[in-house]
Coordinates of C-alpha atoms and ligand atoms in Angstrom, one line a residue:
M109 CA 1.1 25.1 22.3
K110 CA -0.5 27.1 25.1
F111 CA -4.1 27.0 26.2
R112 CA -5.8 29.8 28.1
T113 CA -9.3 30.0 29.4
V114 CA -11.0 33.4 29.2
N115 CA -14.1 34.5 30.8
S116 CA -16.7 34.9 28.1
E117 CA -18.3 37.8 29.9
A118 CA -15.2 39.9 29.4
P119 CA -14.0 38.4 26.1
G120 CA -11.8 40.7 24.1
Y121 CA -12.5 39.6 20.6
R122 CA -9.2 40.8 19.1
S123 CA -8.0 37.6 17.6
P124 CA -6.8 36.8 14.1
L125 CA -9.3 33.9 14.1
F126 CA -12.4 33.3 16.1
I127 CA -14.0 29.8 16.1
V128 CA -17.7 29.3 16.8
G129 CA -19.8 26.2 16.7
C130 CA -23.2 26.2 14.9
F131 CA -25.9 23.6 15.3
E132 CA -27.6 22.3 12.2
D133 CA -30.3 24.5 10.8
E134 CA -29.7 27.2 13.4
A135 CA -28.3 30.6 12.7
P136 CA -24.5 31.2 13.3
R137 CA -24.2 32.8 16.7
A138 CA -23.7 36.6 17.0
I139 CA -20.2 37.9 17.8
P140 CA -20.1 40.2 19.4
D141 CA -23.6 41.1 20.3
G142 CA -25.2 40.7 17.0
I143 CA -22.8 42.9 14.9
V144 CA -21.6 40.1 12.8
A145 CA -24.6 37.9 13.0
G146 CA -26.3 39.3 9.9
A147 CA -23.3 39.0 7.8
L148 CA -22.6 35.5 8.9
A149 CA -26.2 34.4 8.2
R150 CA -26.1 35.9 4.7
Q151 CA -22.8 34.2 3.9
A152 CA -24.2 30.9 5.3
R153 CA -27.1 31.2 3.0
V154 CA -25.0 32.0 -0.1
E155 CA -22.5 29.2 0.6
G156 CA -25.2 26.7 1.6
F157 CA -23.7 26.2 5.0
S158 CA -26.3 24.6 7.2
G159 CA -24.3 23.5 10.2
T160 CA -23.7 19.8 9.1
C161 CA -21.3 18.3 11.6
G162 CA -17.8 19.0 10.4
A163 CA -18.7 21.5 7.7
T164 CA -16.8 24.8 8.0
M165 CA -17.2 28.4 6.7
V166 CA -14.6 31.2 7.0
A167 CA -15.9 34.8 7.1
F168 CA -14.0 38.1 7.1
T169 CA -15.3 40.8 9.2
D170 CA -14.6 44.5 9.1
F171 CA -16.3 45.7 12.3
P172 CA -14.0 47.4 14.8
L173 CA -15.0 45.3 17.7
A174 CA -15.1 42.0 15.9
P175 CA -12.3 39.5 15.3
E176 CA -10.7 39.7 11.8
R177 CA -12.0 36.3 10.7
V178 CA -14.6 34.0 12.0
L179 CA -14.5 30.2 11.4
V180 CA -17.9 28.8 11.8
V181 CA -17.9 25.0 12.3
G182 CA -21.0 22.8 12.0
L183 CA -21.9 20.7 15.0
G184 CA -24.8 18.7 13.5
P185 CA -28.2 18.5 15.2
R186 CA -28.3 20.0 18.7
D187 CA -30.1 16.9 20.1
S188 CA -27.5 14.4 18.9
F189 CA -24.4 16.4 19.8
D190 CA -22.0 14.0 21.6
L191 CA -18.3 13.3 21.9
R192 CA -18.1 11.9 18.4
A193 CA -19.6 15.0 16.9
E194 CA -17.3 17.1 19.1
R195 CA -14.3 15.3 17.8
K196 CA -15.5 15.5 14.2
A197 CA -16.3 19.2 14.4
L198 CA -13.1 20.2 16.2
T199 CA -11.0 18.2 13.8
A200 CA -12.6 20.0 10.8
A201 CA -12.1 23.3 12.6
F202 CA -8.4 22.8 13.4
R203 CA -7.6 21.4 10.0
Q204 CA -9.0 24.6 8.6
V205 CA -6.9 26.6 11.2
K206 CA -3.8 24.7 10.0
S207 CA -4.5 25.6 6.3
L208 CA -5.0 29.3 7.3
K209 CA -1.5 29.3 8.9
V210 CA -2.4 31.3 12.0
A211 CA -0.5 31.2 15.2
S212 CA -3.3 32.0 17.6
V213 CA -7.0 31.3 17.7
T214 CA -9.9 32.0 20.1
V215 CA -12.6 29.3 20.5
A216 CA -16.1 30.2 21.8
A217 CA -17.0 27.2 24.0
E218 CA -20.7 27.8 23.8
G219 CA -22.5 24.8 22.4
L220 CA -19.3 22.7 22.6
Y221 CA -20.1 21.2 26.0
G222 CA -23.5 20.3 27.4
P223 CA -25.6 17.3 28.4
Q224 CA -23.4 14.7 26.6
V225 CA -20.0 16.3 26.8
S226 CA -18.7 17.6 30.1
E227 CA -16.7 20.8 30.4
S228 CA -13.5 18.9 31.1
L229 CA -14.1 16.4 28.3
F230 CA -14.6 19.3 25.9
G231 CA -11.3 20.9 27.1
E232 CA -9.5 17.6 26.7
T233 CA -10.9 16.9 23.3
L234 CA -10.1 20.4 22.1
A235 CA -6.4 20.1 23.3
V236 CA -6.0 16.6 21.8
V237 CA -7.4 17.6 18.5
A238 CA -5.5 20.9 18.3
G239 CA -2.3 19.2 19.2
L240 CA -2.7 16.3 16.9
V241 CA -3.8 18.3 13.9
D242 CA -1.0 20.8 14.4
Y243 CA 1.7 18.1 14.1
V244 CA 4.1 18.3 11.2
I245 CA 6.3 15.4 10.4
N246 CA 9.9 15.7 11.6
H247 CA 11.2 16.1 8.0
F248 CA 14.6 17.1 6.8
K249 CA 13.7 19.9 4.5
T250 CA 15.9 23.0 4.5
A251 CA 15.7 26.6 3.6
R252 CA 18.4 25.9 1.1
G253 CA 16.0 23.5 -0.6
G254 CA 13.3 26.1 -0.7
H255 CA 11.4 25.1 2.4
K256 CA 9.6 27.7 4.4
P257 CA 9.1 27.0 8.1
E258 CA 5.7 25.7 9.1
V259 CA 3.4 28.0 11.0
H260 CA 2.5 26.3 14.3
L261 CA -0.4 27.1 16.5
K262 CA 1.0 28.8 19.5
T263 CA -1.9 30.1 21.5
V264 CA -5.5 28.8 21.9
R265 CA -7.8 30.9 24.0
V266 CA -11.1 29.4 25.1
L267 CA -14.0 31.6 26.0
T268 CA -16.1 29.9 28.7
G269 CA -18.5 31.0 31.4
A270 CA -16.7 31.9 34.6
A271 CA -18.1 29.0 36.5
D272 CA -16.9 26.4 33.9
Q273 CA -13.4 27.8 33.5
E274 CA -11.7 25.5 36.1
A275 CA -13.1 22.3 34.6
V276 CA -12.4 23.3 31.0
H277 CA -8.8 24.2 32.1
Q278 CA -8.3 20.8 33.7
G279 CA -9.4 19.1 30.5
L280 CA -7.2 21.3 28.4
S281 CA -4.0 20.4 30.4
A282 CA -4.9 16.7 30.3
G283 CA -5.5 16.8 26.6
R284 CA -2.3 18.7 26.0
A285 CA -0.3 16.0 27.8
I286 CA -2.0 13.3 25.7
A287 CA -1.4 15.1 22.4
Q288 CA 2.3 15.5 23.3
A289 CA 2.5 11.8 24.0
V290 CA 0.9 10.9 20.7
N291 CA 3.2 13.3 18.9
L292 CA 6.3 11.8 20.6
A293 CA 5.2 8.4 19.3
R294 CA 4.7 9.8 15.8
D295 CA 8.1 11.5 15.8
L296 CA 9.8 8.3 16.9
S297 CA 8.1 6.2 14.3
N298 CA 8.7 8.7 11.6
L299 CA 12.4 8.9 12.3
P300 CA 14.6 7.0 9.7
A301 CA 16.1 3.8 11.0
G302 CA 19.5 5.2 10.5
M303 CA 18.7 7.8 13.2
L304 CA 16.6 5.7 15.5
T305 CA 18.7 2.7 16.4
P306 CA 17.8 0.5 19.4
L307 CA 20.2 2.5 21.6
K308 CA 18.7 5.8 20.3
L309 CA 15.3 4.5 21.3
A310 CA 16.7 3.8 24.7
A311 CA 17.9 7.4 24.9
A312 CA 14.4 8.6 24.0
A313 CA 13.0 6.4 26.8
R314 CA 15.4 7.9 29.3
R315 CA 14.2 11.4 28.2
V316 CA 10.6 10.3 28.9
A317 CA 11.7 9.2 32.4
A318 CA 13.7 12.4 32.9
A319 CA 10.6 14.5 32.1
S320 CA 8.4 12.6 34.6
G321 CA 9.4 14.4 37.7
G322 CA 10.9 11.3 39.2
T323 CA 7.8 9.1 38.8
I324 CA 9.3 7.0 36.0
Q325 CA 12.5 5.0 36.5
A326 CA 14.4 3.9 33.3
K327 CA 16.5 0.7 33.1
V328 CA 18.2 -0.4 29.9
L329 CA 19.6 -3.9 29.6
R330 CA 22.5 -3.9 27.1
K331 CA 23.7 -6.9 25.1
P332 CA 26.0 -8.5 27.8
E333 CA 23.1 -8.3 30.3
L334 CA 20.7 -9.8 27.8
E335 CA 23.1 -12.7 27.2
K336 CA 23.4 -13.3 31.0
L337 CA 19.6 -13.1 31.3
G338 CA 19.0 -15.6 28.5
A339 CA 16.9 -13.4 26.2
A340 CA 17.9 -15.7 23.3
A341 CA 14.9 -14.9 21.1
L342 CA 15.6 -11.2 21.1
L343 CA 19.3 -11.8 20.6
A344 CA 18.7 -14.1 17.7
V345 CA 16.7 -11.5 15.9
S346 CA 19.5 -9.0 16.4
Q347 CA 22.3 -11.3 15.3
G348 CA 22.5 -10.0 11.7
S349 CA 22.6 -6.4 12.7
S350 CA 25.6 -4.3 13.5
Q351 CA 23.4 -2.2 15.9
E352 CA 23.4 -3.4 19.5
P353 CA 20.0 -4.6 20.7
C354 CA 18.7 -3.6 24.1
L355 CA 15.7 -4.1 26.4
I356 CA 14.2 -1.0 27.8
E357 CA 12.2 -1.0 31.0
L358 CA 10.3 2.0 32.3
T359 CA 8.6 1.8 35.7
Y360 CA 6.0 4.4 36.7
T361 CA 5.1 4.6 40.3
P362 CA 2.3 6.9 41.2
P363 CA 3.0 9.9 43.5
T364 CA 0.5 8.3 45.9
G365 CA 2.5 5.0 45.9
A366 CA 2.7 1.7 44.1
T367 CA -0.6 -0.2 43.5
A368 CA -1.2 -3.9 43.7
E369 CA -2.3 -3.9 40.0
V370 CA 0.6 -3.2 37.7
L371 CA -0.2 -2.7 34.0
G372 CA 2.4 -4.0 31.6
F373 CA 2.7 -2.0 28.4
V374 CA 4.8 -4.0 25.9
G375 CA 5.7 -2.6 22.5
K376 CA 7.2 -4.2 19.5
S377 CA 10.4 -2.3 18.8
I378 CA 12.0 -3.4 15.6
T379 CA 13.8 -0.3 14.6
F380 CA 14.2 -1.7 11.1
D381 CA 12.6 -4.9 9.7
S382 CA 14.4 -6.0 6.5
G383 CA 12.9 -9.4 7.0
G384 CA 16.4 -10.9 7.7
L385 CA 17.5 -13.7 5.5
D386 CA 13.9 -14.2 4.5
L387 CA 14.4 -10.7 2.9
K388 CA 11.4 -8.5 2.2
T389 CA 10.8 -7.1 -1.3
A390 CA 11.7 -3.4 -1.9
D391 CA 8.0 -2.5 -1.6
G392 CA 7.6 -4.6 1.6
M393 CA 10.7 -3.0 3.2
R394 CA 10.2 0.7 2.2
T395 CA 8.5 1.8 5.4
M396 CA 9.9 -0.7 7.8
K397 CA 11.5 2.1 9.9
R398 CA 8.0 2.1 11.4
D399 CA 8.3 -1.4 12.8
M400 CA 8.8 0.1 16.3
A401 CA 5.5 2.0 16.3
G402 CA 4.2 -0.3 19.2
G403 CA 7.3 0.6 21.3
A404 CA 6.8 4.3 20.4
S405 CA 3.2 4.3 21.5
V406 CA 4.1 2.5 24.7
L407 CA 6.7 5.2 25.5
G408 CA 4.3 8.0 24.8
A409 CA 1.6 6.4 26.8
I410 CA 3.6 5.9 30.0
G411 CA 4.9 9.5 29.7
A412 CA 1.3 10.7 29.5
V413 CA 0.3 8.5 32.5
A414 CA 3.0 10.2 34.5
A415 CA 2.0 13.7 33.3
L416 CA -1.5 12.9 34.4
R417 CA -0.2 11.5 37.7
L418 CA -2.6 8.6 37.5
P419 CA -2.8 6.5 40.6
I420 CA -1.9 3.1 38.9
S421 CA 1.5 1.4 38.6
V422 CA 2.6 0.9 35.0
K423 CA 5.6 -0.7 33.5
A424 CA 6.6 -0.4 29.9
V425 CA 8.9 -3.0 28.2
L426 CA 10.5 -2.6 24.8
A427 CA 12.8 -5.2 23.3
A428 CA 14.6 -3.1 20.7
T429 CA 16.6 -4.5 17.8
E430 CA 17.0 -4.4 14.0
N431 CA 16.2 -7.4 11.8
M432 CA 18.9 -7.6 9.2
P433 CA 20.5 -10.2 6.8
D434 CA 24.2 -10.9 7.3
G435 CA 26.7 -13.8 7.7
N436 CA 25.8 -13.8 11.4
S437 CA 22.0 -13.7 10.9
Y438 CA 19.7 -16.2 12.6
K439 CA 18.5 -18.7 10.0
P440 CA 15.3 -20.6 9.1
G441 CA 15.6 -23.9 10.9
D442 CA 17.5 -22.4 13.9
V443 CA 16.1 -23.4 17.3
L444 CA 16.0 -20.8 20.0
N445 CA 15.6 -21.2 23.7
T446 CA 13.4 -18.2 24.7
L447 CA 13.7 -16.4 28.0
A448 CA 10.5 -18.2 29.1
G449 CA 12.1 -21.6 28.5
L450 CA 9.9 -22.5 25.5
T451 CA 11.9 -23.6 22.5
V452 CA 11.1 -22.1 19.1
E453 CA 12.0 -23.3 15.6
V454 CA 12.6 -20.4 13.3
D455 CA 10.3 -21.0 10.3
N456 CA 10.7 -17.5 8.9
T457 CA 13.1 -14.8 9.9
D458 CA 10.6 -12.2 8.9
A459 CA 8.4 -13.3 11.8
E460 CA 10.8 -11.6 14.1
G461 CA 8.3 -9.4 16.0
R462 CA 6.8 -12.3 17.9
L463 CA 10.3 -13.6 18.9
S464 CA 11.3 -10.3 20.4
L465 CA 7.9 -9.9 22.0
A466 CA 8.1 -13.4 23.5
D467 CA 11.1 -12.3 25.6
A468 CA 9.6 -8.9 26.3
I469 CA 6.4 -10.4 27.7
E470 CA 8.3 -12.9 29.8
Y471 CA 10.5 -10.2 31.1
A472 CA 7.5 -8.0 32.0
K473 CA 5.9 -10.9 33.9
R474 CA 9.1 -11.5 35.8
Q475 CA 9.2 -7.8 36.8
G476 CA 5.8 -8.1 38.4
V477 CA 3.2 -6.9 35.9
T478 CA -0.3 -8.2 36.8
R479 CA -1.7 -7.8 33.2
V480 CA -0.2 -7.2 29.9
I481 CA -1.2 -5.2 26.8
D482 CA 1.1 -5.5 23.8
L483 CA 1.1 -3.2 20.8
A484 CA 2.8 -4.5 17.7
T485 CA 3.0 -4.0 14.0
L486 CA 2.9 -7.7 13.9
T487 CA 1.3 -8.9 10.7
G488 CA 0.7 -7.5 7.2
S489 CA -2.5 -9.6 7.1
I490 CA -4.2 -7.7 9.9
R491 CA -5.0 -5.1 7.2
E492 CA -7.5 -7.5 5.7
F493 CA -9.5 -6.9 8.8
S494 CA -8.6 -3.3 9.8
G495 CA -7.6 -1.6 6.6
D496 CA -5.5 1.4 7.6
V497 CA -8.1 2.8 9.9
G498 CA -8.1 0.7 13.0
A499 CA -6.5 -2.3 14.8
G500 CA -7.2 -5.8 15.8
A501 CA -7.4 -7.0 19.4
F502 CA -6.8 -10.5 20.7
G503 CA -6.9 -11.6 24.3
N504 CA -6.9 -14.5 26.7
T505 CA -9.3 -13.0 29.3
P506 CA -12.6 -11.8 28.0
A507 CA -13.3 -9.3 30.8
Y508 CA -9.9 -7.6 30.3
T509 CA -10.3 -7.6 26.5
R510 CA -13.6 -5.9 26.9
E511 CA -12.0 -3.2 29.1
V512 CA -9.4 -2.5 26.4
L513 CA -12.1 -2.3 23.7
E514 CA -14.0 0.1 26.0
A515 CA -10.9 2.2 26.5
A516 CA -10.4 2.4 22.7
A517 CA -14.1 3.3 22.1
A518 CA -13.9 6.1 24.8
C519 CA -11.0 7.8 23.1
G520 CA -12.2 7.2 19.5
E521 CA -9.5 4.9 18.3
L522 CA -11.0 2.1 16.1
L523 CA -10.4 -1.3 17.6
G524 CA -12.2 -4.6 17.0
E525 CA -11.7 -8.0 18.5
L526 CA -10.8 -11.1 16.5
P527 CA -11.5 -14.6 17.8
M528 CA -8.7 -16.8 19.0
W529 CA -10.2 -20.3 18.2
E530 CA -8.4 -23.0 20.2
E531 CA -8.4 -25.1 17.0
L532 CA -5.8 -22.7 15.5
R533 CA -3.4 -23.1 18.3
A534 CA -1.8 -26.1 16.8
A535 CA -0.9 -24.2 13.7
N536 CA 2.3 -23.1 15.6
H537 CA 3.3 -26.7 16.4
T538 CA 6.3 -28.3 14.9
D539 CA 8.2 -31.7 15.2
I540 CA 11.4 -29.9 16.2
A541 CA 10.6 -27.6 19.1
D542 CA 7.7 -26.4 21.4
L543 CA 6.6 -23.8 18.8
K544 CA 7.5 -22.5 15.4
N545 CA 7.4 -18.8 14.7
S546 CA 5.1 -18.9 11.7
G547 CA 1.9 -20.8 11.8
G548 CA 0.5 -19.8 8.4
S549 CA -3.0 -18.5 7.7
P550 CA -4.8 -16.7 9.2
G551 CA -1.5 -15.0 9.9
S552 CA -2.7 -12.4 12.4
V553 CA -4.4 -15.1 14.5
T554 CA -1.6 -17.6 14.5
A555 CA 0.8 -14.8 15.4
A556 CA -1.5 -13.9 18.3
W557 CA -1.5 -17.5 19.4
F558 CA 2.2 -17.5 19.5
L559 CA 2.3 -14.5 21.8
R560 CA -0.4 -16.0 23.9
E561 CA 1.8 -19.0 24.7
F562 CA 4.1 -16.6 26.4
A563 CA 1.4 -14.7 28.2
G564 CA 0.3 -17.9 29.8
T565 CA -2.3 -17.3 32.5
T566 CA -1.5 -13.6 32.9
P567 CA -4.4 -11.5 31.6
W568 CA -3.1 -10.4 28.2
V569 CA -4.4 -8.4 25.2
H570 CA -2.5 -8.0 22.0
L571 CA -3.2 -5.1 19.5
D572 CA -2.0 -5.7 16.0
I573 CA -1.4 -2.1 14.8
A574 CA 0.2 -2.9 11.5
G575 CA -2.6 -1.2 9.6
S576 CA -3.3 1.9 11.8
S577 CA 0.1 3.0 13.0
Y578 CA 1.2 4.3 9.7
R579 CA -0.7 5.6 6.7
T580 CA 0.1 6.8 3.2
R581 CA -2.7 9.3 3.5
E582 CA -4.1 11.9 5.9
L583 CA -7.1 10.8 7.9
G584 CA -9.0 12.8 10.5
M585 CA -6.5 14.2 13.1
D586 CA -3.7 12.1 11.6
P587 CA -1.2 13.3 9.0
K588 CA 0.4 11.0 6.5
G589 CA 3.0 8.7 8.1
A590 CA 3.1 7.6 11.7
T591 CA -0.2 8.1 13.6
G592 CA 0.8 7.3 17.2
Y593 CA -2.1 4.8 17.3
G594 CA -2.6 3.2 20.7
V595 CA -1.3 6.0 22.9
R596 CA -4.8 7.2 23.7
T597 CA -6.2 3.7 24.3
L598 CA -3.4 2.9 26.7
V599 CA -4.0 6.2 28.6
E600 CA -7.7 5.5 28.8
L601 CA -7.0 1.9 30.0
A602 CA -4.7 3.3 32.8
R603 CA -7.5 5.8 33.7
L604 CA -9.9 2.9 33.9
Y605 CA -7.7 1.0 36.3
S606 CA -7.0 4.2 38.3
R607 CA -10.7 4.4 39.1
R608 CA -11.0 0.9 40.1
P609 CA -10.7 -0.2 43.8
A610 CA -7.3 -1.8 44.5
S611 CA -8.7 -5.2 45.5
A612 CA -10.2 -5.9 42.0
Ligands
BES27 N1 6.7 -6.0 10.5 C1 6.1 -7.0 9.7 C2 4.6 -6.8 9.6 C3 4.2 -5.6 8.9 C4 3.9 -5.7 7.5 C5 4.0 -4.4 9.5 C6 3.4 -4.5 6.9 C7 3.5 -3.3 8.9 C8 3.3 -3.4 7.5 C9 6.3 -8.4 10.4 O1 7.5 -8.6 11.1 C10 6.3 -9.4 9.3 O2 7.1 -9.4 8.5 N2 5.3 -10.3 9.4 C11 5.1 -11.3 8.4 C12 5.0 -12.6 9.1 C13 5.2 -13.8 8.2 C14 6.6 -14.0 7.7 C15 4.8 -15.1 9.0 C16 3.9 -11.0 7.6 O3 2.9 -10.5 8.2 O4 3.9 -11.3 6.4
ZN28 ZN1 9.1 -9.1 9.8
ZN29 ZN1 8.3 -6.8 11.8

């Protein structure tokens, strides 16, 4: 998708679809110079379109100088127009664009930035929304099967005042990079497990590094190296699978040089979770190709950080494996000596995510990250809290957790903190080892406590994305299936640390 800014004083209205915003209870704006205004106002009256935020109205025009079609999108009341209203209005507009199957649109920026939304934030939001709504799942439908190729949006022209063009343009290119990152995460999560094995995920990570212009280095530890290292928890999870596990490490060094602060992005990367010997039901297993959504988001995010050339060092770590039942599988009752040296009794082989993450977190710490954020489809029970709309946050350092919550709020991803009461820590205790891998109810909290033991004193936040990373319905900018949840929050967090003085 290409974005172009066009001077609104010399517009050229020839466009198959022209998008204009309209504040509540105001008349749709004239394009061009009043020719269409009367017709739009009449249609608005007939259709009862009053500019409610997110409402849309499509009008045909037959004036020689006018665009063929005008899509009017409601912006809500002028006084309360903010970033949320911007997102809502643009999402509605681009969903309409998608259903109209046009390849190019022109957006009149007037009204879409102002006191509460800067020029560049408008540009960024526009490009994010356009890119995310345009996404179509990487399906395997063929012409032979009667499938017609999707119409993708190729060109988005944005009409702005000459003075604002540069700032809008900057926002557009940032937004484009972010949308690409989210869509990469969606593609990876949507891929069938037969196609996205641990080593295929490593290949995808190498492609992210290759596209970074030399700012991201990729390292992949294969099975023999993991054995030498002592990543016994990751290896135990992989034992029942005929797919080789691996540990993927991506290191982003800013063009301006490494920073003292190194953000560690850790992503759960179970390419298929059958449950292992504690086998899931058919219903429970059906979508478990998505159990690497955390890893996918982490990959997308570090790619976006590189594209934005943010001045903050970032490391991404993915411990990739399948979880399968087999004669070689790890078993309930097994005791594992994790990379960190903590021993774990396997209580349930379906609680594999925390085992793989324990080794990933320890590895990230050894590689010098100064703070960790992990994204994981960790527990089914998080959905009692988050539904399928958002995610749960857990942390060991209140100030850092707050920053992560702020980052999520800034980019519009729903995230809420859950308490980690010390009294629940003992739920993971057992007579046999330092920890067991299933501490019972409340499942999401005891799982977080398990990870926290491995974070130790390193500032750490865990996002349980089992609800929001994959949906069985469309919602807002997200299609059915993988959502790429978390990419935008991670990018926002990296931006926050980019702005912060190095000594902090
Ligand atoms: N991958 C699942 C969690 C999950 C469930 C993600 C549904 C997305 C949708 C995880 O590995 C798991 O199986 N967790 C168990 C843990 C239990 C056995 C202690 C769970 O949440 O039931
Ligand atoms: Zn599981
Ligand atoms: Zn899992």
